[in-house]
Amino acid sequence: MAKETDLTGKLIYAARLCRSLRARLLLENGLYAGQDVLLKSLAANDGQTMGSLAGNLGVRPPTVTKMVTRMETQNFVQRRNSGFDNRMNLVFITEAGEALLEKVDSIWEKAERAAFEDLKDKETKRLHKILDKISARLEEHAEAGEL
């Protein structure tokens, strides 16, 4: 993709480059993009339903099912019966998955440093505020059904 000239294009382009860097670094450590966020979600609240994970990740349930199936094969997560409802499975992080959390944090930090290393603290704080405003405005439009 060629460099964009409008602000939205530049924002999307920069986000795509950062996402690609994260994905490459994750893959070097045996993880696919998205699996990092799933592990972090389980680390914060272990034993989630597939629906809960889908909501936390902002994806559809079939996507989570595929991710969890792949991650079970890798021994990063484990599905267990809920114990109180035989129709419901809960997803838990395994020791192998927990061991990756430190690498995930390191990868996220490395990508962030690469993206913002030339910015001064003041510029970084300003960018945070600007991105928060943009996100809030877009969320308002989305909630109003305008997007």
Coordinates of C-alpha atoms in Angstrom, one line a residue:
M1 CA 0.0 0.0 0.0
A2 CA 1.3 3.4 -1.0
K3 CA 1.7 6.1 1.6
E4 CA -1.5 8.0 2.1
T5 CA -1.9 11.7 2.1
D6 CA -5.2 12.2 4.0
L7 CA -5.3 11.8 7.8
T8 CA -7.6 8.8 7.9
G9 CA -5.4 7.1 5.3
K10 CA -2.2 7.9 7.3
L11 CA -3.8 6.6 10.5
I12 CA -4.9 3.3 8.8
Y13 CA -1.5 2.9 7.1
A14 CA 0.4 3.5 10.4
A15 CA -1.9 1.1 12.3
R16 CA -1.4 -1.6 9.5
L17 CA 2.4 -1.3 9.7
C18 CA 2.3 -1.6 13.5
R19 CA -0.1 -4.6 13.3
S20 CA 2.1 -6.3 10.8
L21 CA 5.2 -5.8 13.0
R22 CA 3.4 -7.3 16.0
A23 CA 2.1 -10.2 13.9
R24 CA 5.7 -10.9 12.6
L25 CA 7.1 -10.8 16.1
L26 CA 4.3 -13.0 17.5
L27 CA 4.8 -15.5 14.7
E28 CA 8.6 -15.7 15.6
N29 CA 7.4 -16.8 19.0
G30 CA 4.9 -19.4 17.8
L31 CA 1.8 -17.2 18.1
Y32 CA -0.6 -16.0 15.5
A33 CA -2.1 -12.5 15.5
G34 CA -5.0 -12.4 17.9
Q35 CA -3.8 -15.3 20.1
D36 CA -1.9 -12.7 22.2
V37 CA -5.1 -10.8 23.0
L38 CA -6.9 -14.1 23.8
L39 CA -4.1 -15.1 26.2
K40 CA -4.2 -11.6 27.9
S41 CA -8.0 -11.9 28.2
L42 CA -7.7 -15.2 29.9
A43 CA -4.9 -14.0 32.1
A44 CA -7.1 -11.2 33.3
N45 CA -10.2 -13.5 33.8
D46 CA -9.5 -17.2 33.4
G47 CA -12.3 -19.7 32.7
Q48 CA -14.3 -17.7 30.2
T49 CA -17.0 -18.9 27.9
M50 CA -16.5 -18.7 24.1
G51 CA -19.1 -16.0 23.9
S52 CA -17.3 -13.9 26.6
L53 CA -14.0 -14.3 24.7
A54 CA -15.6 -13.3 21.5
G55 CA -17.0 -10.2 23.1
N56 CA -13.7 -9.3 24.7
L57 CA -11.8 -9.8 21.4
G58 CA -14.4 -8.0 19.3
V59 CA -14.8 -11.0 16.9
R60 CA -17.5 -13.5 16.1
P61 CA -17.9 -16.7 18.1
P62 CA -16.8 -19.0 15.2
T63 CA -13.5 -17.1 15.0
V64 CA -12.9 -17.7 18.7
T65 CA -13.8 -21.4 18.2
K66 CA -11.1 -21.7 15.5
M67 CA -8.6 -19.8 17.7
V68 CA -9.2 -21.9 20.8
T69 CA -9.0 -25.1 18.8
R70 CA -5.7 -24.1 17.4
M71 CA -4.4 -22.9 20.7
E72 CA -5.5 -26.2 22.4
T73 CA -3.4 -28.1 19.9
Q74 CA -0.5 -25.8 20.8
N75 CA -1.2 -26.5 24.5
F76 CA -1.7 -22.8 25.3
V77 CA -5.3 -23.1 26.4
Q78 CA -7.7 -25.9 27.6
R79 CA -11.4 -26.2 27.4
R80 CA -13.3 -27.7 30.3
N81 CA -16.9 -28.4 31.1
S82 CA -18.4 -25.7 33.3
G83 CA -19.4 -28.2 35.9
F84 CA -22.8 -26.6 36.4
D85 CA -24.1 -26.7 32.8
N86 CA -23.0 -29.6 30.6
R87 CA -23.7 -27.6 27.5
M88 CA -21.2 -24.9 28.3
N89 CA -17.4 -25.1 28.0
L90 CA -15.0 -22.7 29.7
V91 CA -11.6 -21.8 28.3
F92 CA -8.6 -21.7 30.7
I93 CA -5.0 -20.7 30.1
T94 CA -2.4 -23.5 30.6
E95 CA 1.0 -23.2 32.1
A96 CA 2.5 -23.1 28.6
G97 CA 0.1 -20.2 27.8
E98 CA 1.1 -18.4 30.9
A99 CA 4.7 -18.8 30.1
L100 CA 4.1 -16.9 26.8
L101 CA 2.5 -13.9 28.6
E102 CA 5.9 -12.3 29.3
K103 CA 6.9 -12.7 25.7
V104 CA 3.6 -11.1 24.6
D105 CA 4.3 -8.1 26.8
S106 CA 7.8 -7.9 25.4
I107 CA 6.6 -8.1 21.9
W108 CA 4.0 -5.4 22.5
E109 CA 6.6 -3.1 24.1
K110 CA 9.0 -3.7 21.2
A111 CA 6.4 -2.8 18.6
E112 CA 5.4 0.3 20.6
R113 CA 9.1 1.4 20.9
A114 CA 9.6 0.9 17.2
A115 CA 6.5 3.0 16.4
F116 CA 7.1 5.9 18.9
E117 CA 10.8 6.0 19.5
D118 CA 11.3 9.3 17.8
L119 CA 8.5 11.1 19.6
K120 CA 9.1 13.2 22.6
D121 CA 7.1 12.6 25.8
K122 CA 5.0 15.7 25.2
E123 CA 4.2 14.5 21.6
T124 CA 3.3 11.0 22.9
K125 CA 0.9 12.4 25.5
R126 CA -0.7 14.7 22.9
L127 CA -1.1 11.7 20.5
H128 CA -2.8 9.7 23.3
K129 CA -5.3 12.6 23.8
I130 CA -5.9 12.9 20.1
L131 CA -6.5 9.2 19.5
D132 CA -8.8 9.1 22.6
K133 CA -10.9 11.9 21.0
I134 CA -11.0 10.2 17.6
S135 CA -12.0 6.9 19.2
A136 CA -14.7 8.5 21.3
R137 CA -16.2 10.3 18.3
L138 CA -16.2 7.2 16.1
E139 CA -17.8 5.2 19.0
E140 CA -20.5 7.8 19.3
H141 CA -21.2 7.6 15.5
A142 CA -21.2 3.8 15.6
E143 CA -23.6 3.7 18.6
A144 CA -25.9 6.1 16.8
G145 CA -25.9 3.8 13.8
E146 CA -24.2 6.3 11.6
L147 CA -21.2 4.0 10.8

